[in-house]
Amino acid sequence: MNRSHIAFFGLAIGCATGACGGRPSYWNTPVFAQGTAFGLTNGVAVVDDADHRVVVLTAGAGQTLSTNALPIGHGFTSAATSPDGSTLFVLSSGDWPRQSVSDEAPSLTVVSDKSFQPTAVRYTMSQPLASLAIDPLGRYVVAYAGSGSTASFTQNPNEVVIFDLFQPPSTSGQPANPVSRTIRSYGGTPQRLTFTPTLNRPVNAPSTSARRLLIIETQIDLTFVDLDHAFDLPTPRPDITVRLTSGTSAQSVAPAAVVVDGNADDGRIALRTQNDHNVYTIQLLASQGGAPSASTPNPNDFNPAINLTDVGGTPSDIAFVRTDQGLRVAALVPSRSEAVLVEPDTSATTHVALGAPYSSLSLVTNVLKTPTDVALLWSGGSGIASGVALWALGVTVGQPYRSIEVLDIADPIQAVVDVPGSDGSSPSSPPRWGNPQLKVLETNSGGDFFVLDLLQRTAAPLHTTSVASLSIAPDGARMWTFAVGGTDLASIDFATLNPVPLTTNFPISSAFDVKNSSGGRSLIAVHAQGTLGATVFDALKPDTATSRQTPAILLEGP
């Protein structure tokens, strides 16, 4: 008899003997554990909606497991983690619609895992929202309706709620936190949100100030919100909406992705669409009519200027790049097996033949340390065996035929996963750690991987006997493969690429490499069945014989 069944049996005996008389209602609510585990820096967070809590699992010496339960709002909707893994954001719909003063309002709970004693702070909202956008710099979170379900009979799909995580929650103070905004709508609703880095706005103005923007993509246009003035009193600065057309007709086009140039003094924005051959470049210039009025007492000091450049086909990916001739927007056009470089001011183009229909790119300049950019190219999800290539932007404009280096990988690539790390060359970075020179390439088969070394130009293959999920350790030293719903997993150290086979007694739903409280690292394999279980491995010396299983984690009441 496994230990989970023992726990259930003990509960049944207790109730039969009258020990459950007058117990709280949560004991009668079934536990739903599927799809609710999130990896954090120091543990794994499990959302237990039935008991309105997040349970944080922390590993200790000897593969022991401890739990900390933190309350969240009623009606769990969705959750997401911060990019650094230190925080979990949980959206709840509350008791909606409220029918008594004791019913809960919709809320966002911020669970901090910066130590081994997690804490939670809750912000309330005026209506339930299903989607989250997380600021990569850690200051803001935005809730919006997105494509998620709603608990409201009537809802405003153009409402966004902005939370300033550097300030405490405030519903009656001045300014309030969070604040709600309804963006100007021409028929579209928010689909994707992008936070810009700090930019000096407006460009080419006598006076500029450092600020950050929120870019909201709808099905038909773009909206800009000045985050540094979103909480202004008595009236925040209004949003600015840019209506998009193809340039040849008044028909709207659908945004597909936005990228931002990281140069604070330039701060250009580029856009590709789903159904148009143009690349759109936008620069936010000084406003010519910024005097306050009754309708806009706090006007914006910038207006968008937009250029359209036809690249000959629908671009599948874009990026700002530094070339031998200056700043360009690089656009991949798989239908023509080429890339196009767009000069953002003049719309002049340079066409670069790639030899294969590459559809995705990412910059790897920080690894190769070249004065101009280098991009890694691959075909994501296309099923075309074009492998990967390196594109050197330093010779692209003058001698484009010399800019492509094809690496010897024949398999079609589904995704490219970064390996964390730092080479220690930056004065602000810690000494060298991890393996930033490595990329893990996931193939379309789901059972084959390549570990690509950008410095050595090698690609080591790894094979699994069935479709496997991949988890990269945050310290950049190893990766884990496991079959969701199976009991097999393996640890692969990046120093040797030697797989260490491991196994568990119960099917694995997710696995997370985390710090443990004794100063080492642990792998927590979560079993989403019954009242949730977990198996803990020593991540630095993985061995099934020394692993430890903990069953019935959510059986304990809050």
XYZ file of C-alpha atoms in Angstrom:
558
model
C 0.000 0.000 0.000
C 1.528 3.330 -0.984
C 1.777 6.159 1.528
C -0.860 8.333 -0.165
C -3.437 5.570 0.295
C -2.452 5.241 3.946
C -3.159 8.930 4.484
C -6.625 8.663 2.911
C -7.394 5.544 4.940
C -6.487 7.303 8.185
C -8.793 10.196 7.358
C -11.687 7.843 6.654
C -11.246 6.061 10.020
C -11.151 9.386 11.857
C -14.439 10.516 10.338
C -16.086 7.159 11.028
C -15.303 7.481 14.738
C -16.797 10.967 14.955
C -13.518 12.907 14.937
C -14.712 15.121 12.059
C -17.709 16.634 13.805
C -17.947 20.411 13.290
C -14.934 20.498 11.006
C -14.416 23.424 8.570
C -15.941 23.127 5.096
C -12.585 22.857 3.313
C -12.273 19.242 4.533
C -15.244 18.381 2.316
C -13.771 20.057 -0.785
C -11.809 17.829 -3.172
C -8.215 18.797 -3.895
C -7.508 19.731 -7.492
C -3.776 19.556 -8.055
C -3.431 19.426 -11.834
C -1.416 22.207 -13.444
C -0.916 24.332 -10.332
C 2.832 24.036 -9.578
C 5.246 26.911 -10.237
C 9.009 26.895 -9.809
C 10.519 29.625 -7.625
C 14.084 30.408 -6.582
C 13.907 28.595 -3.252
C 11.083 26.134 -3.765
C 7.940 25.142 -5.597
C 4.641 26.986 -5.175
C 1.430 24.968 -5.436
C -1.899 26.776 -5.781
C -4.532 25.043 -3.649
C -7.689 26.790 -4.831
C -10.040 24.745 -2.624
C -8.374 26.109 0.512
C -7.605 29.576 -0.981
C -3.877 29.281 -0.418
C -0.470 28.860 -2.000
C 1.647 26.116 -0.458
C 5.391 26.682 -0.916
C 7.465 23.482 -0.851
C 11.026 23.944 0.400
C 13.730 21.277 0.293
C 16.196 20.788 3.141
C 19.031 18.534 4.246
C 18.572 14.855 3.512
C 15.975 15.592 0.794
C 13.379 16.553 3.397
C 10.443 18.704 2.369
C 8.792 21.460 4.412
C 5.715 23.526 3.595
C 4.588 27.111 4.142
C 0.944 28.009 3.435
C 0.001 31.580 2.443
C -3.567 32.811 1.846
C -4.742 33.971 -1.598
C -8.083 35.313 -2.785
C -11.125 33.167 -3.500
C -11.608 31.879 -7.039
C -8.127 31.245 -8.454
C -7.928 32.506 -12.060
C -4.284 32.381 -13.180
C -0.724 32.785 -11.949
C 2.716 33.644 -13.312
C 6.249 33.943 -11.954
C 8.692 36.831 -12.245
C 11.611 36.334 -14.671
C 14.086 35.950 -11.785
C 11.902 33.346 -10.053
C 11.680 35.296 -6.795
C 7.951 36.085 -6.966
C 4.655 34.401 -7.824
C 1.690 36.533 -8.911
C -1.760 35.013 -8.357
C -4.974 36.440 -9.819
C -8.260 35.599 -8.091
C -11.794 36.477 -9.168
C -13.083 36.713 -5.584
C -16.690 35.981 -4.616
C -18.020 37.471 -7.816
C -20.460 39.035 -8.154
C -20.354 40.126 -4.524
C -23.640 39.604 -2.687
C -22.658 40.568 0.856
C -20.088 42.790 2.543
C -18.170 39.701 3.615
C -17.663 38.522 0.029
C -14.168 39.008 -1.341
C -13.309 41.416 -4.157
C -11.094 40.293 -7.068
C -7.421 40.484 -6.140
C -3.765 39.988 -7.011
C -1.649 38.202 -4.397
C 2.124 38.729 -4.606
C 4.032 35.817 -3.047
C 7.691 36.676 -2.416
C 10.252 33.876 -2.218
C 13.392 35.957 -1.662
C 14.121 34.006 1.503
C 13.125 30.594 2.842
C 10.251 32.289 4.714
C 7.872 33.323 1.912
C 5.508 36.269 2.400
C 2.339 37.429 0.647
C 0.828 40.867 -0.089
C -2.650 41.279 -1.586
C -3.956 44.043 -3.874
C -7.687 44.332 -4.624
C -9.331 45.151 -7.973
C -12.739 46.402 -9.065
C -13.486 43.528 -11.474
C -12.017 40.064 -12.143
C -9.383 39.813 -14.902
C -7.816 36.649 -16.259
C -4.410 37.585 -17.731
C -1.137 38.965 -16.368
C 1.784 40.868 -17.888
C 4.961 40.857 -15.764
C 7.537 43.663 -15.879
C 10.977 42.075 -16.503
C 12.537 44.807 -14.324
C 10.340 43.880 -11.375
C 8.424 47.094 -10.726
C 5.039 46.675 -12.424
C 2.405 44.029 -13.020
C -0.600 44.603 -15.282
C -3.829 42.604 -15.208
C -6.095 42.527 -18.255
C -8.918 40.418 -19.655
C -7.014 38.843 -22.546
C -8.604 35.688 -23.912
C -9.368 34.180 -20.500
C -12.826 33.458 -19.159
C -14.662 36.059 -17.111
C -16.832 35.848 -14.040
C -18.780 39.003 -14.955
C -22.075 39.220 -16.809
C -20.827 42.500 -18.320
C -17.132 43.313 -18.633
C -14.973 46.100 -20.018
C -12.378 44.176 -22.089
C -10.280 47.326 -22.624
C -9.597 47.840 -18.925
C -6.046 47.319 -17.706
C -5.095 47.432 -14.025
C -1.551 48.626 -13.221
C 0.137 47.556 -9.963
C 3.242 49.361 -8.680
C 5.091 46.695 -6.700
C 7.451 49.295 -5.208
C 4.486 50.816 -3.324
C 2.085 49.198 -0.815
C -1.539 48.438 -1.716
C -3.848 51.439 -1.341
C -7.577 51.637 -2.061
C -8.290 54.960 -0.376
C -4.891 56.673 -0.294
C -3.514 59.133 -2.811
C -2.410 57.898 -5.209
C -4.319 54.627 -5.312
C -2.452 51.400 -5.987
C -3.424 49.731 -8.257
C -4.898 52.118 -10.829
C -7.349 51.198 -13.587
C -7.180 52.497 -17.147
C -9.533 51.976 -20.071
C -7.535 52.287 -23.262
C -8.929 54.104 -26.272
C -10.586 51.516 -28.492
C -11.278 51.402 -32.208
C -12.702 47.903 -31.933
C -9.707 45.936 -30.664
C -8.978 44.607 -27.176
C -5.611 44.011 -25.436
C -3.861 40.839 -26.626
C -0.167 41.288 -25.683
C 1.602 43.757 -23.410
C 5.262 44.839 -23.545
C 7.235 46.837 -20.959
C 9.987 49.016 -22.407
C 13.347 49.557 -20.714
C 14.058 53.045 -19.352
C 14.030 55.519 -22.243
C 14.785 59.227 -22.479
C 11.564 60.744 -23.823
C 10.720 62.492 -26.027
C 13.440 62.016 -28.639
C 15.165 65.150 -30.012
C 13.416 67.421 -27.525
C 15.202 70.279 -25.658
C 14.310 68.579 -22.389
C 13.922 64.823 -21.838
C 13.240 62.618 -18.841
C 13.876 58.952 -18.138
C 10.698 56.947 -18.148
C 9.160 53.626 -19.078
C 6.243 52.809 -21.352
C 3.665 50.055 -21.548
C 2.920 49.013 -25.134
C -0.456 47.311 -25.606
C -1.170 45.345 -28.782
C -4.793 44.823 -29.762
C -6.063 42.986 -32.853
C -5.806 46.185 -34.905
C -3.650 48.849 -33.243
C -1.035 49.827 -30.633
C -1.526 51.828 -27.449
C 1.228 53.554 -25.438
C 0.837 54.196 -21.698
C 3.417 56.318 -19.875
C 4.046 54.212 -16.747
C 5.950 56.975 -14.938
C 2.845 59.155 -15.153
C 0.179 56.445 -14.797
C -0.335 57.281 -11.103
C -0.318 61.098 -11.481
C -2.835 63.168 -9.522
C -5.409 64.430 -10.125
C -5.323 63.060 -13.713
C -2.785 60.658 -15.228
C -1.454 61.272 -18.707
C -3.762 59.840 -21.390
C -2.772 56.845 -23.464
C -1.842 57.255 -27.139
C -3.280 54.854 -29.709
C -1.718 54.270 -33.145
C -4.118 52.871 -35.727
C -2.384 50.513 -38.163
C -3.048 50.097 -41.866
C -1.083 48.429 -44.646
C -0.302 51.776 -46.294
C -2.060 50.743 -49.511
C -5.617 50.739 -48.143
C -7.572 51.702 -45.046
C -7.930 48.064 -44.017
C -6.516 47.369 -40.550
C -3.719 44.888 -39.975
C -3.189 42.658 -36.947
C -0.041 43.160 -34.814
C 2.041 40.011 -34.300
C 4.996 41.203 -32.171
C 6.695 44.355 -30.889
C 10.414 44.917 -30.229
C 12.100 47.892 -28.559
C 15.572 49.288 -29.230
C 17.406 49.283 -25.911
C 19.344 52.503 -26.611
C 17.822 54.927 -24.086
C 18.480 57.989 -26.272
C 17.002 56.388 -29.363
C 14.324 54.078 -28.032
C 12.765 53.141 -31.318
C 9.954 50.605 -31.548
C 9.404 48.134 -34.383
C 6.342 46.054 -35.189
C 5.519 43.139 -37.465
C 1.986 42.024 -38.288
C 0.213 38.772 -39.054
C -1.084 39.675 -42.495
C 1.129 42.361 -44.027
C 4.512 42.587 -45.796
C 5.488 45.785 -43.996
C 7.802 46.346 -41.051
C 6.566 49.297 -38.985
C 9.117 51.498 -37.191
C 7.958 54.038 -34.623
C 9.768 56.844 -32.849
C 8.186 58.941 -30.094
C 9.018 62.549 -30.924
C 8.252 65.763 -29.039
C 4.601 66.791 -29.109
C 3.813 70.065 -30.887
C 0.589 70.829 -29.043
C 1.072 69.869 -25.441
C -0.767 72.691 -23.671
C -3.147 71.544 -20.907
C -6.889 71.734 -21.579
C -10.104 70.786 -19.823
C -10.155 67.424 -21.595
C -6.410 66.737 -21.167
C -5.194 68.585 -18.065
C -2.012 66.467 -18.069
C -1.138 65.995 -21.765
C 1.591 63.770 -23.136
C 4.818 65.372 -24.304
C 5.385 62.930 -27.194
C 3.642 61.745 -30.342
C 4.465 58.688 -32.438
C 5.998 59.033 -35.896
C 5.617 55.878 -37.983
C 7.397 54.519 -41.080
C 6.330 51.520 -43.198
C 8.812 49.403 -45.162
C 7.794 46.576 -47.500
C 10.138 43.587 -47.013
C 8.664 41.430 -49.783
C 6.836 38.909 -47.608
C 5.244 38.489 -44.199
C 8.065 38.687 -41.631
C 8.179 35.864 -39.080
C 10.553 37.560 -36.605
C 12.202 40.974 -36.172
C 14.901 42.531 -34.001
C 16.901 45.730 -33.689
C 20.519 45.026 -34.611
C 23.816 46.927 -34.799
C 25.523 46.408 -38.159
C 28.661 47.697 -39.844
C 26.486 50.541 -41.174
C 24.631 51.380 -37.947
C 21.204 50.583 -36.501
C 18.866 48.396 -38.556
C 15.687 46.381 -38.084
C 16.352 42.774 -39.100
C 13.315 40.950 -40.509
C 13.217 37.262 -41.440
C 11.095 36.413 -44.496
C 10.826 32.592 -44.685
C 8.747 32.616 -47.874
C 11.784 34.069 -49.677
C 14.503 32.303 -47.602
C 16.041 35.663 -46.853
C 16.482 38.378 -44.259
C 15.889 42.057 -44.864
C 17.689 44.866 -43.053
C 15.633 48.067 -42.758
C 17.182 51.471 -42.108
C 14.556 52.951 -39.732
C 14.834 56.597 -40.871
C 14.983 56.214 -44.644
C 13.352 52.756 -45.087
C 16.318 51.732 -47.264
C 16.635 47.927 -47.356
C 19.389 45.346 -47.758
C 18.327 41.819 -48.769
C 20.429 38.919 -47.449
C 19.995 35.438 -48.940
C 19.976 32.850 -46.141
C 19.846 29.606 -48.119
C 17.061 28.241 -45.913
C 13.663 29.502 -44.664
C 14.763 30.502 -41.160
C 11.817 31.826 -39.150
C 13.289 32.791 -35.741
C 16.303 34.700 -34.474
C 17.928 35.687 -31.203
C 20.988 37.846 -30.574
C 24.071 36.079 -29.161
C 26.425 39.069 -29.265
C 26.979 39.033 -25.494
C 28.492 35.542 -25.766
C 30.653 36.069 -28.847
C 31.734 39.595 -27.782
C 31.766 41.114 -31.247
C 31.582 44.908 -31.847
C 28.508 44.400 -34.031
C 25.633 42.009 -33.485
C 25.523 38.284 -34.224
C 22.166 36.489 -34.488
C 21.338 32.811 -34.121
C 18.838 31.681 -36.784
C 16.583 28.626 -36.755
C 13.264 27.388 -38.112
C 10.814 27.248 -35.221
C 8.000 24.756 -35.610
C 8.005 24.820 -39.412
C 8.964 21.167 -39.818
C 11.662 22.178 -42.314
C 15.063 20.624 -41.659
C 17.038 23.854 -42.066
C 18.984 23.507 -38.804
C 20.615 26.599 -37.328
C 22.992 29.286 -38.547
C 24.942 32.266 -37.217
C 24.392 35.589 -38.949
C 27.227 38.121 -38.502
C 25.848 41.636 -38.836
C 29.315 43.169 -39.049
C 29.603 42.261 -42.738
C 25.933 42.152 -43.617
C 25.426 45.481 -45.380
C 28.743 45.691 -47.249
C 29.269 41.996 -48.095
C 26.042 40.131 -47.234
C 27.155 36.913 -48.957
C 29.868 36.460 -46.299
C 27.621 36.923 -43.268
C 26.014 33.446 -42.832
C 27.688 30.487 -41.098
C 25.560 27.330 -41.219
C 26.056 24.884 -38.343
C 25.897 21.152 -38.953
C 22.449 20.355 -37.528
C 19.964 18.807 -39.935
C 16.920 18.467 -37.633
C 14.115 21.054 -37.662
C 14.312 23.103 -34.451
C 11.186 23.742 -32.377
C 12.721 26.053 -29.766
C 16.033 27.467 -28.556
C 16.454 27.582 -24.767
C 19.022 29.839 -23.078
C 21.339 28.430 -20.425
C 21.802 30.920 -17.537
C 25.218 32.242 -16.645
C 27.715 35.092 -16.728
C 31.261 35.185 -18.018
C 32.235 37.672 -15.289
C 33.485 40.275 -17.757
C 31.074 42.991 -16.640
C 32.128 45.000 -13.567
C 28.573 44.787 -12.255
C 28.310 41.004 -12.682
C 29.502 38.341 -10.210
C 32.421 36.009 -11.055
C 31.867 33.546 -13.861
C 29.038 31.086 -13.285
C 26.785 28.872 -15.365
C 27.186 28.323 -19.085
C 26.023 31.407 -21.027
C 27.805 30.117 -24.155
C 25.384 27.187 -24.419
C 21.955 26.930 -26.029
C 19.707 23.880 -25.809
C 17.925 23.152 -29.085
C 14.607 21.310 -28.882
C 13.667 19.455 -32.065
C 10.195 18.962 -33.481
C 10.247 15.274 -32.524
C 10.210 16.150 -28.804
C 12.623 13.310 -28.064
C 15.874 14.759 -29.381
C 17.906 17.692 -28.121
C 21.174 19.375 -29.067
C 23.482 21.258 -26.707
C 24.972 24.000 -28.867
C 28.274 25.576 -27.799
C 28.486 28.949 -29.540
C 32.193 29.379 -28.822
C 33.278 25.925 -29.987
C 30.661 25.727 -32.773
C 29.724 22.205 -31.642
C 26.272 20.656 -31.233
C 26.114 17.562 -29.016
C 22.995 15.405 -29.566
C 20.913 13.916 -26.746
C 18.112 11.394 -27.246
C 15.149 10.272 -25.138
C 13.032 7.222 -25.870
C 9.780 9.192 -25.679
C 8.598 12.793 -25.869
C 10.311 14.611 -23.004
C 9.970 17.909 -21.155
C 13.062 19.965 -20.475
C 14.000 21.947 -17.360
C 17.181 24.057 -17.167
C 18.683 24.588 -13.711
C 18.742 28.305 -12.776
C 22.426 28.026 -11.840
C 23.197 27.056 -15.449
C 25.083 23.886 -14.456
C 22.711 21.141 -15.596
C 19.428 20.299 -17.246
C 16.731 17.739 -16.532
C 14.584 15.723 -18.915
C 11.425 13.901 -17.889
C 8.331 12.427 -19.474
C 5.143 14.106 -18.247
C 2.922 11.349 -16.908
C 5.847 8.920 -16.686
C 8.253 7.969 -13.911
C 11.571 8.365 -15.762
C 13.803 11.402 -15.566
C 17.479 12.196 -16.040
C 20.022 14.769 -14.895
C 22.531 15.993 -17.485
C 25.548 17.951 -16.258
C 26.669 20.511 -18.849
C 30.336 19.858 -17.998
C 30.196 16.225 -19.160
C 26.785 15.848 -20.894
C 26.572 12.478 -19.165
C 22.919 11.561 -18.419
C 22.220 10.183 -14.923
C 19.025 8.078 -15.111
C 16.582 8.430 -12.220
C 13.086 7.209 -11.436
C 10.147 7.921 -9.162
C 7.327 5.769 -7.799
C 4.580 8.025 -9.143
C 3.998 9.842 -12.471
C 5.771 13.202 -12.787
C 3.724 16.261 -13.721
C 6.516 18.858 -13.368
C 10.061 19.148 -12.025
C 11.998 22.127 -10.657
C 15.673 22.625 -9.740
C 15.711 24.930 -6.677
C 17.963 26.130 -3.887
C 17.557 24.223 -0.633
C 17.778 25.496 2.920
C 21.046 23.642 3.627
C 22.990 25.593 0.985
C 22.811 23.053 -1.864
C 20.330 22.456 -4.640
C 17.442 20.028 -4.962
C 15.243 18.700 -7.729
C 11.586 18.602 -6.681
C 9.528 16.286 -8.908
C 5.807 16.980 -8.386
C 3.183 14.239 -8.605
C -0.204 15.814 -9.372
C -2.443 13.026 -8.176
C -4.516 12.462 -5.064
C -3.609 15.148 -2.545
C -0.342 15.934 -4.352
C 3.033 14.369 -3.678
C 6.672 15.126 -4.439
C 9.987 13.313 -4.710
C 13.127 15.250 -3.766
C 16.550 14.499 -5.283
C 19.956 15.938 -4.460
C 20.453 18.010 -7.622
C 24.252 18.096 -7.273
C 24.609 14.334 -6.648
C 21.426 12.860 -8.130
C 20.676 9.291 -7.080
C 17.334 7.506 -6.839
C 18.608 5.600 -3.797
C 19.029 8.815 -1.778
C 15.806 10.485 -2.976
C 12.899 10.997 -0.610
C 9.189 10.834 -1.333
C 6.597 12.973 0.470
C 2.918 12.071 -0.148
C -0.382 13.818 0.619
C 1.098 17.341 0.736
C -2.267 19.126 0.444
C -4.087 16.828 2.847
C -3.260 19.118 5.770
C -5.750 21.958 6.302
C -4.725 25.630 6.065
